[in-house]
CSV table of C-alpha atoms and ligand atoms in Angstrom, one decimal:
chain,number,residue,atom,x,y,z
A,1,UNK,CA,-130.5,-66.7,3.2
A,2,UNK,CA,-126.7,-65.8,3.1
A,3,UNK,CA,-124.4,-68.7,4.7
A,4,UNK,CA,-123.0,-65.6,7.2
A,5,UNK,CA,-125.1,-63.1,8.5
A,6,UNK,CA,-121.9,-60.7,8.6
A,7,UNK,CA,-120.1,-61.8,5.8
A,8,UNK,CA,-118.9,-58.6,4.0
A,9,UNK,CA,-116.9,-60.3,0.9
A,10,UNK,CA,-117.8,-58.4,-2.6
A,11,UNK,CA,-119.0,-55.5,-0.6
A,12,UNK,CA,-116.9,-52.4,-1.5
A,13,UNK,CA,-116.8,-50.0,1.7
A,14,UNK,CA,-116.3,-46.0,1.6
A,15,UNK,CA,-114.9,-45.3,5.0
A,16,UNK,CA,-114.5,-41.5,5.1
A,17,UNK,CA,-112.3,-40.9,8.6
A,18,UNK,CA,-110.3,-43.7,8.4
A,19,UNK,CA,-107.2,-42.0,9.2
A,20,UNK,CA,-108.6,-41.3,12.6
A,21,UNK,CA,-109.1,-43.8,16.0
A,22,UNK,CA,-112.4,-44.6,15.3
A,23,UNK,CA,-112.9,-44.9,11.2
A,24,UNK,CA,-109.5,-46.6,11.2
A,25,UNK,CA,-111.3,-49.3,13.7
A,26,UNK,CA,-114.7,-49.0,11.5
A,27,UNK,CA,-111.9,-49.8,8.7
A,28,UNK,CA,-110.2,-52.6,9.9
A,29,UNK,CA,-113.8,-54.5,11.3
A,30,UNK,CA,-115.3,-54.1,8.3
A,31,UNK,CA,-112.5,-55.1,6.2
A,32,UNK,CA,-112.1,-58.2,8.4
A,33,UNK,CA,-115.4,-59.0,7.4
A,34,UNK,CA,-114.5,-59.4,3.6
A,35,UNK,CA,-115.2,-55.8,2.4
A,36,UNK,CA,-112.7,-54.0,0.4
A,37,UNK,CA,-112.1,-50.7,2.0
A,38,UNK,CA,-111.8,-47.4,0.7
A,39,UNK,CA,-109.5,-45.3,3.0
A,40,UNK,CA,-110.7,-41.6,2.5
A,41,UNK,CA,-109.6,-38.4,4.5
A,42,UNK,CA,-106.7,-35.2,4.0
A,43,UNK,CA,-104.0,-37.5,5.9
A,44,UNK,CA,-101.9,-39.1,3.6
A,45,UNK,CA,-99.5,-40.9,5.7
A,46,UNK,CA,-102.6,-42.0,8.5
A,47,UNK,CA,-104.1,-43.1,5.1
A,48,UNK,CA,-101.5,-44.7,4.0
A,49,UNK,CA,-100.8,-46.4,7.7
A,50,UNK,CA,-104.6,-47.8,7.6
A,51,UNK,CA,-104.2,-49.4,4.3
A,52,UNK,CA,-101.1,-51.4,5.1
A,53,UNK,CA,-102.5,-52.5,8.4
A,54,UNK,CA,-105.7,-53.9,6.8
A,55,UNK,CA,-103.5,-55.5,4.0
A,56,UNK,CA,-101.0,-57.0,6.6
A,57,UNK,CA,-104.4,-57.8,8.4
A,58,UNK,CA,-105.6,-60.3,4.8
A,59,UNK,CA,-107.5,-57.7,3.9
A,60,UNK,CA,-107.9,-55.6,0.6
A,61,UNK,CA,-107.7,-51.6,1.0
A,62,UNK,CA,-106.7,-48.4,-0.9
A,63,UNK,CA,-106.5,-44.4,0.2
A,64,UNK,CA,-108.0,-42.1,-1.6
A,65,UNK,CA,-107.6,-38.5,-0.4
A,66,UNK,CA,-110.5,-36.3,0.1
A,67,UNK,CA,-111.7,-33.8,1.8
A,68,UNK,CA,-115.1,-34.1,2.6
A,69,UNK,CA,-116.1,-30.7,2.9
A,70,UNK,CA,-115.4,-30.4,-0.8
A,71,UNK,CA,-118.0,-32.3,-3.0
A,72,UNK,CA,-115.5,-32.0,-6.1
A,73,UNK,CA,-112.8,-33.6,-3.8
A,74,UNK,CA,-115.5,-36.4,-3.0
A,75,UNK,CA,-116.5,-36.7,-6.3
A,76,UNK,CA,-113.1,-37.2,-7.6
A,77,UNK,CA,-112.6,-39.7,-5.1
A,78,UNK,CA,-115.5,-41.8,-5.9
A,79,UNK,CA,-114.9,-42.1,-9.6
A,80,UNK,CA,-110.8,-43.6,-8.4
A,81,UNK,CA,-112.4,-45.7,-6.1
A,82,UNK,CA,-115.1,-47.0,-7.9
A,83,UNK,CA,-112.2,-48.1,-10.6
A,84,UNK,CA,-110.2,-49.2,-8.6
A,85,UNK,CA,-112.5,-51.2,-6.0
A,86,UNK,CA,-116.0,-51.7,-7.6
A,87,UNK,CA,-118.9,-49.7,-7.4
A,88,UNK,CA,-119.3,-49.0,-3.2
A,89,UNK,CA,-122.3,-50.8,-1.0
A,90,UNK,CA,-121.3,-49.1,2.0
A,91,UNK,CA,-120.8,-46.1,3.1
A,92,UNK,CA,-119.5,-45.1,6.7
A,93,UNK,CA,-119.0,-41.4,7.8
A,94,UNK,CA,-116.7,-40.6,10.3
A,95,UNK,CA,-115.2,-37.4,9.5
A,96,UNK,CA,-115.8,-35.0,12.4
A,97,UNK,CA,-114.4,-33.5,16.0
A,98,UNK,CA,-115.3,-31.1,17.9
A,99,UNK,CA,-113.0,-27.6,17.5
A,100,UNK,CA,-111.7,-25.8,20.9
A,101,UNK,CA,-113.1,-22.2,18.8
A,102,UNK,CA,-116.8,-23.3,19.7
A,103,UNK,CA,-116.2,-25.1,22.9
A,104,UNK,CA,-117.7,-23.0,25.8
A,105,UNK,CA,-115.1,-22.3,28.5
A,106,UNK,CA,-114.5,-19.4,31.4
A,107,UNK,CA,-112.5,-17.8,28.3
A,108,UNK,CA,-114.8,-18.5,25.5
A,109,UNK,CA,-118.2,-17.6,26.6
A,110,UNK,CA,-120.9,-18.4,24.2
A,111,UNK,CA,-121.8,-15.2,23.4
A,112,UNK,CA,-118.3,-14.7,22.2
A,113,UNK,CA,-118.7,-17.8,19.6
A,114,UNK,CA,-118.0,-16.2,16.0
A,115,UNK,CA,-120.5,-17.5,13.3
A,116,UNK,CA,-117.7,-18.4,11.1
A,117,UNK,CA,-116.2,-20.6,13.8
A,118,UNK,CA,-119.9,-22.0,14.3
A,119,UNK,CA,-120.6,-22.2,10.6
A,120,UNK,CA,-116.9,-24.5,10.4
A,121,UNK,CA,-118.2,-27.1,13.5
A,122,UNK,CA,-121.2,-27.8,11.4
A,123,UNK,CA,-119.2,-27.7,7.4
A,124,UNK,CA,-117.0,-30.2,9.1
A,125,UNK,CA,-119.6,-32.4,11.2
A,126,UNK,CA,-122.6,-32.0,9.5
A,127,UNK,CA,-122.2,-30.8,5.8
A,128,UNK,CA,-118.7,-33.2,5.7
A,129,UNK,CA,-119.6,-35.7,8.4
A,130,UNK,CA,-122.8,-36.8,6.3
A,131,UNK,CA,-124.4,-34.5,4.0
A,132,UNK,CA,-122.1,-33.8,1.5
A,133,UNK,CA,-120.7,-37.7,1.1
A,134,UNK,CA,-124.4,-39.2,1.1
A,135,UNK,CA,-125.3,-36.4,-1.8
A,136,UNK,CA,-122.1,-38.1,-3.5
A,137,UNK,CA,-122.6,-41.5,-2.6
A,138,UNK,CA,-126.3,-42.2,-1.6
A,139,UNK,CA,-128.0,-41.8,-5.3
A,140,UNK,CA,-125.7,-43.8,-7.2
A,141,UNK,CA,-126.6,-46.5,-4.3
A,142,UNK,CA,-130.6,-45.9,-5.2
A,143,UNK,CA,-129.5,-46.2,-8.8
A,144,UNK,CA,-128.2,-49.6,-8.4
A,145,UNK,CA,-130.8,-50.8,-5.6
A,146,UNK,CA,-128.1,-51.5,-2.4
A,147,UNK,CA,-126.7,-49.4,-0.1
A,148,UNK,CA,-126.0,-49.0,3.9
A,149,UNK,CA,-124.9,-45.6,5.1
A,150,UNK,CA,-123.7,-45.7,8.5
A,151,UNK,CA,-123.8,-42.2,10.1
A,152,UNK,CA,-121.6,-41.1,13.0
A,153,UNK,CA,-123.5,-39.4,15.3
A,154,UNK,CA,-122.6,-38.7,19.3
A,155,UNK,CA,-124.3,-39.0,22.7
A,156,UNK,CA,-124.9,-35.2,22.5
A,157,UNK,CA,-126.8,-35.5,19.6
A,158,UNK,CA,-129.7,-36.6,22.1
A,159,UNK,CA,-128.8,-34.1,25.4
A,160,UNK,CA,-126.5,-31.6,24.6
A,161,UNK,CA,-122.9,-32.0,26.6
A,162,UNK,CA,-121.7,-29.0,28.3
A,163,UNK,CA,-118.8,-27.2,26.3
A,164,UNK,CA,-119.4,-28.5,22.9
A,165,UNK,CA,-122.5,-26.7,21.8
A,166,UNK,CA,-121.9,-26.2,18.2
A,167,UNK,CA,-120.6,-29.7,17.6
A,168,UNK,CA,-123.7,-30.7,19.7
A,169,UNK,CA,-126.3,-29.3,17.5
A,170,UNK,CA,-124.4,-30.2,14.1
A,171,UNK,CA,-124.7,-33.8,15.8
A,172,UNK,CA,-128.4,-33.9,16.5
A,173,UNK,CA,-128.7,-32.4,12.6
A,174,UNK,CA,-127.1,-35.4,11.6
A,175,UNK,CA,-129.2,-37.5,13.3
A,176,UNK,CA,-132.2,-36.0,12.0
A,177,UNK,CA,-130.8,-36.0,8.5
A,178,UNK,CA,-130.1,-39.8,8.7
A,179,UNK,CA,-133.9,-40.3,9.3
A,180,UNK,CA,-135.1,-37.9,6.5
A,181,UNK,CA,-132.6,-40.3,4.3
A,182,UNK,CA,-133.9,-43.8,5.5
A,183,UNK,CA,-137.3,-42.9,4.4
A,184,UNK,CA,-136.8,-40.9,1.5
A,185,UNK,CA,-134.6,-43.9,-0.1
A,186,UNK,CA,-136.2,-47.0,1.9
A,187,UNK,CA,-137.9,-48.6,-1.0
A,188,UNK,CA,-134.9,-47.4,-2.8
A,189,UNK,CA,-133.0,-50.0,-1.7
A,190,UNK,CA,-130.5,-47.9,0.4
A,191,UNK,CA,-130.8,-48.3,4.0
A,192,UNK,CA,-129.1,-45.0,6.4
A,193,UNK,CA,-128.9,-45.5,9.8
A,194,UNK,CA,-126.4,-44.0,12.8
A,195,UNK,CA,-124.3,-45.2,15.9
A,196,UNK,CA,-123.8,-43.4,18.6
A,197,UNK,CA,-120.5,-43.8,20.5
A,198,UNK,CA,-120.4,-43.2,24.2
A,199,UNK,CA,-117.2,-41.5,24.8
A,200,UNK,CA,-113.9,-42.9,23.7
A,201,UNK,CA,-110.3,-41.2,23.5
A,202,UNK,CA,-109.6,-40.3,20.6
A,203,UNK,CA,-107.5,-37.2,18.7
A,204,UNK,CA,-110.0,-34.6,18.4
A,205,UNK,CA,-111.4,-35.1,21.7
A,206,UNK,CA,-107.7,-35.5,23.7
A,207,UNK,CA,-107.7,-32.2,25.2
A,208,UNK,CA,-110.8,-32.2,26.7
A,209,UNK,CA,-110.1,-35.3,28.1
A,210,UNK,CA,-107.0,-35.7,29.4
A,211,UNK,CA,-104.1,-33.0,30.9
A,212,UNK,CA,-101.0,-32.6,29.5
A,213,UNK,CA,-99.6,-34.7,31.9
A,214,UNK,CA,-101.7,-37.5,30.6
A,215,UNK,CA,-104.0,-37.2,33.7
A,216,UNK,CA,-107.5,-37.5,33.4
A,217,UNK,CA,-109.4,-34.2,33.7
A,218,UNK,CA,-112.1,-33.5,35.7
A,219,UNK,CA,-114.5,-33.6,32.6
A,220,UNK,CA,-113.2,-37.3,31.9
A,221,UNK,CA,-113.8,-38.4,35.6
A,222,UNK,CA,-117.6,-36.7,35.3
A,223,UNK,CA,-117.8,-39.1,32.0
A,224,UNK,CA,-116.8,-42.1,34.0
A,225,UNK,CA,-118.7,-41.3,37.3
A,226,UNK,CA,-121.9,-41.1,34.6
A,227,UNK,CA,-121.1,-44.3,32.5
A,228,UNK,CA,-122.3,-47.4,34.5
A,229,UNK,CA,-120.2,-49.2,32.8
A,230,UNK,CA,-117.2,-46.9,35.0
A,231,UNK,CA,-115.0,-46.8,31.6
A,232,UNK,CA,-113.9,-45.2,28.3
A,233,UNK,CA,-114.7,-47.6,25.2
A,234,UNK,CA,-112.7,-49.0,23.0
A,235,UNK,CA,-112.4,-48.0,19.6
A,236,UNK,CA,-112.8,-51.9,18.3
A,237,UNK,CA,-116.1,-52.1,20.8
A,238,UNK,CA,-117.9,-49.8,17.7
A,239,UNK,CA,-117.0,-52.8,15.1
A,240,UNK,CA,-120.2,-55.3,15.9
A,241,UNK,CA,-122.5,-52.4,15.5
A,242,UNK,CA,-121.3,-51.1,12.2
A,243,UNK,CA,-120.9,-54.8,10.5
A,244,UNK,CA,-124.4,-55.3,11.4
A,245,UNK,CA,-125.7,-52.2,10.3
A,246,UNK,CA,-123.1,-53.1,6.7
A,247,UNK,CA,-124.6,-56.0,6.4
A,248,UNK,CA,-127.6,-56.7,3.9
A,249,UNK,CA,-128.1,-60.1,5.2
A,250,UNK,CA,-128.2,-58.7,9.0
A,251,UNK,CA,-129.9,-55.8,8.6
A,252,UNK,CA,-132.0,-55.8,5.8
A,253,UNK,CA,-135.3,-54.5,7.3
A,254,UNK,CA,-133.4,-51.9,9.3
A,255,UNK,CA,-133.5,-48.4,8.7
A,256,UNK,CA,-133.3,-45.1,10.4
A,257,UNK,CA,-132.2,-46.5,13.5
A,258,UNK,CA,-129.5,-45.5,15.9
A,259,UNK,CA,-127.4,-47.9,17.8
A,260,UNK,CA,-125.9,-46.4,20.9
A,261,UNK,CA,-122.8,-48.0,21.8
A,262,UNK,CA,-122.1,-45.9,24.9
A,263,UNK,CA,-121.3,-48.4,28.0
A,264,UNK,CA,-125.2,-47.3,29.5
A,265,UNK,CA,-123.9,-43.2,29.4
A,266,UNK,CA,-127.3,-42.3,27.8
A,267,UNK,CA,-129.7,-44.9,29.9
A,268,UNK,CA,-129.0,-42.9,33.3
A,269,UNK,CA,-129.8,-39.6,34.4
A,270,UNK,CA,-128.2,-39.4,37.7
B,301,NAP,N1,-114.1,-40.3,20.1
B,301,NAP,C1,-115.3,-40.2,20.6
B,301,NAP,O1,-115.5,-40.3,21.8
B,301,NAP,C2,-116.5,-39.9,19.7
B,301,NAP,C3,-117.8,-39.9,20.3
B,301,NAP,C4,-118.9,-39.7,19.5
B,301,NAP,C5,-118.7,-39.4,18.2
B,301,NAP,N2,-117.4,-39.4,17.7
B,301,NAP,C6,-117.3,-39.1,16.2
B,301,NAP,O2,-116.6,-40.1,15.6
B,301,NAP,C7,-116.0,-39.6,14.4
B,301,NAP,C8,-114.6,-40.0,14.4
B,301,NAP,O3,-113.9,-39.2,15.4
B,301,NAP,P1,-112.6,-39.7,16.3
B,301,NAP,O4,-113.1,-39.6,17.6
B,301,NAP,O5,-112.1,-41.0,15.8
B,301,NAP,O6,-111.6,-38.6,16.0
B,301,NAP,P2,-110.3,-38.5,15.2
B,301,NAP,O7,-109.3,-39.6,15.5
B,301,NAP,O8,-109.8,-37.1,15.3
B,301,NAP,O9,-110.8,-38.7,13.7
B,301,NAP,C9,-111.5,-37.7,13.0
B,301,NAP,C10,-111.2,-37.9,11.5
B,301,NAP,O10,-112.0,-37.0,10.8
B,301,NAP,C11,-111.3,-36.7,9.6
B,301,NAP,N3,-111.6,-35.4,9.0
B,301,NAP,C12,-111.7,-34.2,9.7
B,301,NAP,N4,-112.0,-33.3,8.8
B,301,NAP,C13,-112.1,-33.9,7.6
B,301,NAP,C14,-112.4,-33.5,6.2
B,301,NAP,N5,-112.7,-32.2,6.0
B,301,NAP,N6,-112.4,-34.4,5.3
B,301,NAP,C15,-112.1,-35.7,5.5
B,301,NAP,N7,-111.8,-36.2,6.7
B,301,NAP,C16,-111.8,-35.3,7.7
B,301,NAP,C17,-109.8,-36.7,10.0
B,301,NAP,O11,-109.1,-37.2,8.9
B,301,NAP,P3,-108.0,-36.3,8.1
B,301,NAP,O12,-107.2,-35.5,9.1
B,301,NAP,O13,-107.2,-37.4,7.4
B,301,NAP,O14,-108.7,-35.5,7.2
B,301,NAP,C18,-109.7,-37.6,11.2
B,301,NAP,O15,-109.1,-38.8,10.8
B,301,NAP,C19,-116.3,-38.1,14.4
B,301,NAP,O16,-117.5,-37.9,13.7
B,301,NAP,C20,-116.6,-37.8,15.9
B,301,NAP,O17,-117.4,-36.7,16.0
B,301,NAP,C21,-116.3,-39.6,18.4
């Protein structure tokens, strides 16, 4: 039995997103649980930004830029972070966003949705946001018998949101991708399981949910009026989940599961 349950230290963790709100949280909890982080995403200077603040933080990080669309760019990154950190344990995917082309509106009905903007939502959110980096990640994880892949998945993975249909469906794929994974590499030694986030303001999401004035729309007060919990989370509020789910010690027996970390949005119908 491990002295800490969520002791991290000599875990190397791929953290594809971390220039954004919630991978750059993801990043820092995990790093202040001992792992050495891998920064990875296009943004060099958000990149950049993350790794100082988990070094200022005592912790150990690096950027590595990749686009995760690309499998050569993912590829390329895993061989300099594997030098330069160790061989990664974990692997947490949050690349993804939902793009105003495939959001239904009064001006964008979805019969006007043009495959190539649909075919993007899900390159970006499914084929980037899990399939691609678990292809580049996930077998070199069976091959040395450890692994936990932490999927980012969304509350309209399980009931589609109004608006957002592509991102939606490219969610709920995600979702059912994670479970194919957990059992075809569960005696493998790699575990693949998801969170869920409720809603919580972030870049990708700011226009739907707030004015330009900074007001909250009336999309954002239709979240709250449906969250019992009456509020947006907080990016750090996704940390416990994802060091549990990181965590051999913690969550050894665990796989294909999803924790929902939403403030009780999914629990309620009306
Ligand atoms: N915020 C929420 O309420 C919420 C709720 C449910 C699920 N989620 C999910 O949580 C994840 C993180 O999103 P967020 O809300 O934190 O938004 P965010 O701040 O906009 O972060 C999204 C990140 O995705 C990265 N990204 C986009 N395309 C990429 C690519 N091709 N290659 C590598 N990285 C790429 C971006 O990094 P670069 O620009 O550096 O490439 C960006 O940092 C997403 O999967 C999102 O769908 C968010």
């Amino acid at each position: 039995m491990a002295k800490n349950l969520f002791d991290l230290s000599g875990e190397t963790a791929v953290v594809i997103g971390a220039t954004g709100v919630l991978g750059g949280a993801l990043a820092d909890g995990l790093a202040a649980a001992g792992a050495k982080i891998a920064v990875l995403g296009r943004n060099e200077d958000r990149g950049m930004a993350r790794v100082k603040a988990i070094e200022a933080a005592g912790g150990k990080a690096a950027f590595f830029k990749a686009d995760a669309s690309s499998r050569c760019s993912l590829a390329e990154a895993h061989e300099q972070l594997e030098a330069k950190l160790g061989a990664p344990s974990i692997l947490v995917n949050a690349a993804g966003g939902n793009d105003p082309k495939v959001t239904v509106t009064d001006a964008n009905a979805f019969e006007q949705i043009k495959p190539e903007d649909w075919a993007a939502s899900f390159d970006l959110n499914l084929v980037g946001g899990a399939l691609l980096p678990c292809q580049e990640f996930g077998p070199a994880m069976c091959r040395r018998g450890r692994g936990s892949i932490i999927n980012i998945a969304s509350v309209s993975a399980h009931m589609p949101l109004s608006r957002v249909v592509a991102y939606s469906a490219a969610k709920a794929a995600v979702l059912n991708l994670s479970k194919f994974l957990a059992r075809e590499w569960a005696t493998r030694g790699v575990r693949v399981n998801t969170i869920t986030p409720g809603f919580f303001p972030a870049e990708q999401n700011r226009k739907l949910l707030f004015n330009d004035d900074g007001s909250p729309t009336a999309r954002t007060q239709a979240i709250w009026g449906h969250t019992p919990m009456k509020r947006f989370g907080e990016s750090q509020e996704l940390i416990g989940a994802a060091v549990f789910l990181a965590s051999h010690a913690a969550s050894s027996f665990v796989t294909g599961t999803d924790i929902t970390v939403d403030g009780g949005y999914l629990s309620q119908t009306i």
